[in-house]
XYZ file of C-alpha atoms in Angstrom:
355
model
C 34.810 45.210 -0.125
C 33.619 42.923 -2.867
C 32.537 39.889 -0.861
C 31.202 37.870 -3.726
C 30.660 38.531 -7.400
C 27.525 37.948 -9.472
C 25.182 38.460 -6.513
C 22.505 41.220 -6.422
C 21.671 42.870 -3.055
C 18.906 45.201 -2.012
C 20.713 48.450 -1.240
C 18.353 49.474 1.603
C 18.463 46.230 3.582
C 21.458 44.340 2.250
C 19.223 41.373 1.403
C 20.373 39.174 -1.449
C 17.636 39.173 -4.082
C 19.130 37.558 -7.205
C 22.031 36.640 -9.403
C 23.742 38.287 -12.306
C 25.491 35.178 -13.582
C 23.012 32.238 -13.706
C 25.754 29.659 -14.227
C 24.584 27.060 -11.718
C 27.898 25.848 -10.358
C 29.261 29.373 -10.054
C 26.192 30.450 -8.064
C 26.639 27.700 -5.518
C 30.360 28.373 -5.295
C 29.699 32.093 -4.703
C 27.170 31.341 -1.964
C 29.552 28.919 -0.272
C 32.371 31.487 -0.456
C 30.154 34.200 1.018
C 29.008 31.937 3.876
C 32.642 31.004 4.583
C 33.670 34.679 4.678
C 30.844 35.613 7.058
C 31.759 32.784 9.460
C 35.572 32.834 9.345
C 36.614 35.990 7.532
C 38.296 34.128 4.663
C 37.061 33.359 1.151
C 38.939 30.108 0.823
C 36.438 27.271 0.819
C 37.703 23.877 1.954
C 35.862 21.128 0.093
C 33.869 18.884 2.409
C 33.751 15.119 2.187
C 30.468 13.899 0.735
C 28.289 11.799 3.013
C 25.325 11.188 0.714
C 24.602 10.402 -2.897
C 21.738 11.949 -4.744
C 20.751 9.779 -7.751
C 18.137 10.222 -10.418
C 16.617 7.142 -12.103
C 14.494 7.113 -15.220
C 11.933 4.356 -15.532
C 9.812 3.815 -18.632
C 6.042 3.776 -18.433
C 5.570 2.101 -21.795
C 8.925 0.286 -21.937
C 11.222 -1.758 -19.744
C 13.850 0.998 -19.490
C 15.131 1.563 -15.940
C 18.485 3.165 -15.356
C 20.272 5.812 -13.302
C 20.910 8.923 -15.411
C 22.624 11.232 -12.918
C 24.308 11.088 -9.556
C 25.570 13.890 -7.272
C 27.704 13.581 -4.180
C 26.471 15.852 -1.380
C 27.223 16.494 2.214
C 23.960 18.138 3.301
C 21.014 17.858 0.914
C 18.806 20.939 0.772
C 15.594 21.618 -1.093
C 17.355 24.431 -3.008
C 20.034 22.101 -4.283
C 17.477 19.410 -5.064
C 15.314 21.911 -7.020
C 18.240 23.049 -9.155
C 19.580 19.617 -9.901
C 16.159 18.059 -10.558
C 15.281 20.582 -13.216
C 18.738 20.269 -14.714
C 18.256 16.534 -15.110
C 14.709 17.005 -16.467
C 15.969 19.581 -18.978
C 18.725 17.315 -20.231
C 16.342 14.420 -20.578
C 13.775 16.430 -22.491
C 16.514 17.644 -24.852
C 17.440 14.007 -25.410
C 13.837 13.275 -26.423
C 13.055 11.540 -23.155
C 9.674 12.832 -21.967
C 9.403 13.194 -18.226
C 5.799 13.008 -17.059
C 6.184 12.327 -13.355
C 8.550 12.850 -10.433
C 8.438 10.027 -7.866
C 9.890 10.397 -4.356
C 9.277 9.362 -0.774
C 8.058 11.513 2.121
C 11.505 12.784 3.151
C 11.380 16.347 4.583
C 13.617 17.738 1.876
C 11.413 16.245 -0.793
C 8.324 17.838 0.744
C 10.065 21.225 0.837
C 11.088 20.705 -2.784
C 7.442 20.138 -3.830
C 6.350 23.372 -2.050
C 8.765 25.404 -4.193
C 6.700 24.801 -7.293
C 3.853 26.846 -8.656
C 0.827 24.528 -8.457
C -0.958 23.618 -11.644
C -3.140 21.215 -9.767
C -3.540 20.636 -6.041
C -5.819 18.763 -3.662
C -8.392 20.406 -1.454
C -5.896 20.360 1.383
C -3.433 22.386 -0.644
C -1.131 19.514 -1.608
C 0.643 20.177 -4.902
C 0.615 17.182 -7.225
C 1.258 18.819 -10.601
C 3.157 21.751 -12.033
C 4.116 23.034 -15.465
C 7.084 21.274 -16.983
C 9.633 24.051 -17.495
C 11.316 22.149 -20.252
C 8.012 21.428 -22.041
C 5.476 24.139 -21.021
C 2.677 22.443 -22.949
C 2.840 19.434 -20.579
C 2.402 18.984 -16.861
C 4.854 17.320 -14.478
C 3.089 15.201 -11.895
C 4.420 14.449 -8.396
C 3.853 10.981 -7.039
C 4.741 9.227 -3.800
C 6.858 6.114 -3.977
C 4.491 3.174 -3.576
C 7.164 1.021 -1.950
C 7.584 3.525 0.866
C 3.825 3.989 1.222
C 3.123 0.322 1.843
C 5.850 0.236 4.478
C 4.204 3.259 6.122
C 0.813 1.484 6.069
C 2.343 -1.658 7.572
C 4.025 0.384 10.255
C 0.774 2.095 11.168
C -0.985 -1.258 11.460
C 1.854 -2.710 13.530
C 1.478 0.159 16.002
C -2.274 -0.398 16.354
C -2.465 -2.059 19.741
C -4.348 -1.971 23.026
C -2.686 -0.935 26.239
C -1.486 2.078 28.149
C 1.681 2.369 26.040
C -0.183 2.202 22.757
C -0.361 5.438 20.791
C -2.682 4.195 17.993
C -5.760 2.032 17.743
C -7.114 1.757 14.218
C -10.873 1.423 14.072
C -13.330 1.083 11.171
C -17.130 0.706 11.439
C -16.864 -0.013 15.127
C -14.261 -2.809 14.697
C -10.715 -2.489 15.968
C -7.923 -3.396 13.526
C -5.053 -4.686 15.643
C -1.652 -6.000 14.814
C -2.131 -8.687 17.427
C -4.616 -10.353 15.051
C -1.778 -10.870 12.529
C 0.424 -12.215 15.328
C -2.303 -14.659 16.415
C -2.694 -15.864 12.827
C 1.055 -16.484 12.544
C 1.165 -18.396 15.836
C -1.871 -20.475 14.884
C -0.490 -21.498 11.498
C 3.293 -21.461 11.743
C 3.676 -25.178 12.609
C 1.436 -26.356 9.758
C 3.067 -27.694 6.640
C 0.246 -26.549 4.315
C -0.969 -23.037 4.881
C -1.992 -20.141 2.665
C 0.080 -17.600 4.522
C 3.277 -19.653 4.068
C 5.377 -16.602 3.410
C 4.834 -15.200 6.914
C 7.886 -15.580 9.140
C 8.994 -14.186 12.459
C 10.678 -11.327 10.582
C 7.296 -10.297 9.228
C 5.672 -10.297 12.629
C 8.354 -9.118 15.068
C 9.598 -6.063 13.225
C 13.113 -4.730 13.832
C 15.228 -2.082 12.162
C 16.202 -4.499 9.354
C 12.794 -5.995 8.535
C 11.216 -2.534 8.727
C 13.178 -1.498 5.630
C 12.160 -4.528 3.524
C 9.322 -3.738 1.126
C 8.528 -7.417 0.487
C 7.906 -8.021 4.193
C 5.274 -5.280 4.238
C 3.729 -6.451 0.944
C 3.548 -10.097 2.101
C 1.785 -9.153 5.322
C -0.767 -6.953 3.490
C -1.505 -9.637 0.886
C -4.597 -11.438 -0.291
C -3.300 -14.785 1.027
C -3.121 -13.363 4.579
C -6.639 -11.924 4.135
C -7.938 -15.299 2.907
C -6.308 -17.115 5.793
C -7.900 -14.666 8.276
C -11.307 -15.162 6.637
C -10.965 -18.936 6.902
C -10.270 -18.624 10.630
C -13.704 -17.039 11.048
C -12.621 -14.988 14.025
C -15.191 -12.391 15.075
C -14.294 -8.745 14.784
C -11.885 -9.160 11.880
C -14.160 -8.309 8.942
C -12.845 -4.762 8.531
C -9.199 -5.828 8.875
C -9.706 -8.413 6.133
C -11.272 -5.851 3.797
C -8.521 -3.371 4.593
C -5.777 -5.884 3.748
C -7.450 -6.860 0.489
C -7.862 -3.268 -0.614
C -4.255 -2.403 0.201
C -3.117 -5.508 -1.701
C -5.048 -4.527 -4.860
C -3.910 -0.907 -4.613
C -0.284 -1.921 -4.309
C -0.507 -4.310 -7.279
C -2.162 -1.641 -9.461
C 0.613 0.900 -8.763
C 3.595 -1.447 -8.445
C 3.333 -3.207 -11.805
C 5.865 -2.856 -14.597
C 5.793 -2.853 -18.382
C 6.427 -6.584 -18.582
C 4.731 -9.974 -18.682
C 4.649 -10.216 -14.889
C 0.862 -9.956 -14.812
C 0.543 -12.743 -17.364
C 2.965 -15.021 -15.549
C 1.379 -14.540 -12.183
C -2.216 -14.434 -13.498
C -2.705 -11.109 -11.725
C -4.254 -8.550 -14.063
C -3.411 -5.779 -11.647
C 0.252 -6.155 -12.553
C -0.419 -5.771 -16.312
C 0.960 -2.655 -18.088
C -1.413 0.267 -18.612
C -2.182 0.592 -22.339
C -5.478 2.460 -22.492
C -7.139 5.385 -20.777
C -10.323 3.472 -19.801
C -8.467 0.777 -17.921
C -10.823 -0.537 -15.182
C -8.055 -0.333 -12.635
C -8.405 3.435 -12.587
C -11.913 2.932 -11.174
C -10.531 0.557 -8.562
C -8.041 3.178 -7.474
C -10.835 5.761 -7.248
C -12.851 3.383 -5.098
C -9.858 2.955 -2.788
C -9.535 6.715 -2.437
C -13.224 6.927 -1.601
C -12.748 4.095 0.945
C -9.997 6.111 2.667
C -12.076 9.344 2.531
C -15.049 7.673 4.161
C -12.777 6.251 6.850
C -11.313 9.697 7.439
C -14.790 11.234 7.839
C -15.748 8.440 10.244
C -12.691 9.186 12.448
C -13.467 12.884 12.479
C -17.053 12.166 13.427
C -15.963 9.950 16.308
C -13.481 12.557 17.518
C -16.081 15.332 17.288
C -18.605 13.181 19.187
C -16.013 12.402 21.860
C -15.062 16.042 22.279
C -18.722 17.082 22.488
C -19.374 14.446 25.127
C -16.408 15.612 27.182
C -17.607 19.256 26.897
C -20.991 18.349 28.435
C -19.474 16.330 31.255
C -19.415 12.948 29.542
C -21.987 10.142 29.686
C -22.481 6.511 28.777
C -22.433 7.313 25.040
C -18.941 8.783 24.990
C -17.324 7.250 21.897
C -13.884 8.809 22.081
C -10.984 6.504 21.332
C -9.627 6.689 24.858
C -12.912 5.538 26.366
C -13.296 2.752 23.817
C -9.816 1.493 24.627
C -10.503 1.652 28.371
C -13.697 -0.333 27.932
C -11.797 -2.955 25.901
C -9.118 -3.267 28.611
C -11.798 -3.609 31.277
C -13.549 -6.386 29.275
C -10.238 -8.221 28.875
C -9.514 -8.041 32.594
C -13.007 -9.330 33.333
C -12.503 -12.244 30.964
C -9.186 -13.145 32.559
C -10.899 -13.304 35.966
C -14.049 -15.167 35.051
C -12.837 -17.578 32.358
C -10.853 -20.313 34.089
C -11.165 -23.205 31.680
C -8.182 -23.979 29.411
C -10.394 -23.826 26.285
C -11.740 -20.425 27.276
C -8.227 -19.130 27.950
C -7.011 -20.328 24.592
C -9.878 -18.695 22.703
C -9.411 -15.459 24.650
C -5.737 -15.352 23.832
C -6.362 -15.645 20.084
C -9.263 -13.242 19.761
C -8.594 -10.627 22.326
C -4.962 -9.541 22.180
């Protein structure tokens, strides 16, 4: 019985290994018909109602062009479908003299699977593919980039989950200082009733994150901004130096990658938002410094984890620096402060500095 046309099977195993007719729509129709036959015994495929929309947008690097060029209605998005449609869109753009130099996406699981399907032209030490040969222009590379808007929300979410307590799953630490979300909360509570304040954009939606505010990019960008860092520095709270530096670095990184080909940088007097017009732009060095900052932090965390594991292997001692022990010591100190400090002034200071 001829189950499906235009498909090539391995005779010994029955495995499908290729196509005879490479017409894209016909291939997907044949696969759908074959799957329908195997499950129900009939080749009639009932069209399913689409639940998602896959859209491709083109944004100019050296122009203000920004528009959706293709949209596809889908029910279940797969990496195979995304791969076929992406290269179809790229091919049509290249034939229309629109040079595609980068593919930008978020960290969705289908997008990650899509990236793994490509032959790497360049990859990181960890095996992450960030460039492949452009099939429509083999003399050029196609670079893969993460969406900066989603990245800054991810960073904000990681910081918001950095807390102390038994239910806390994360406690960010840099150079021996803990970087806690409670510090941002304390800053908001200390300044919210003042008419004049540098962090005037901070509201309850920024601090007490729900499902709505978690999706807003501007809320994340306004928390991790230089005005918040400056306000924290003016408070002169001990143990916040690393958090202030982290916020400033993230703010500069976001501005460098979130600018547009416009006069926004000139209007806001922020050179990080200026368009890139030359290869020796100093902002590239700033981005390299930020990557080195993250690499050093990563090595520091690995060193602490290795030291903590080694201490546990030898029975543990007073120099155990694992994150669990550090957090336990912090909680013990807080409990001791609550017992010994009875004056109102002491309680107020403790509430601000030791969340």
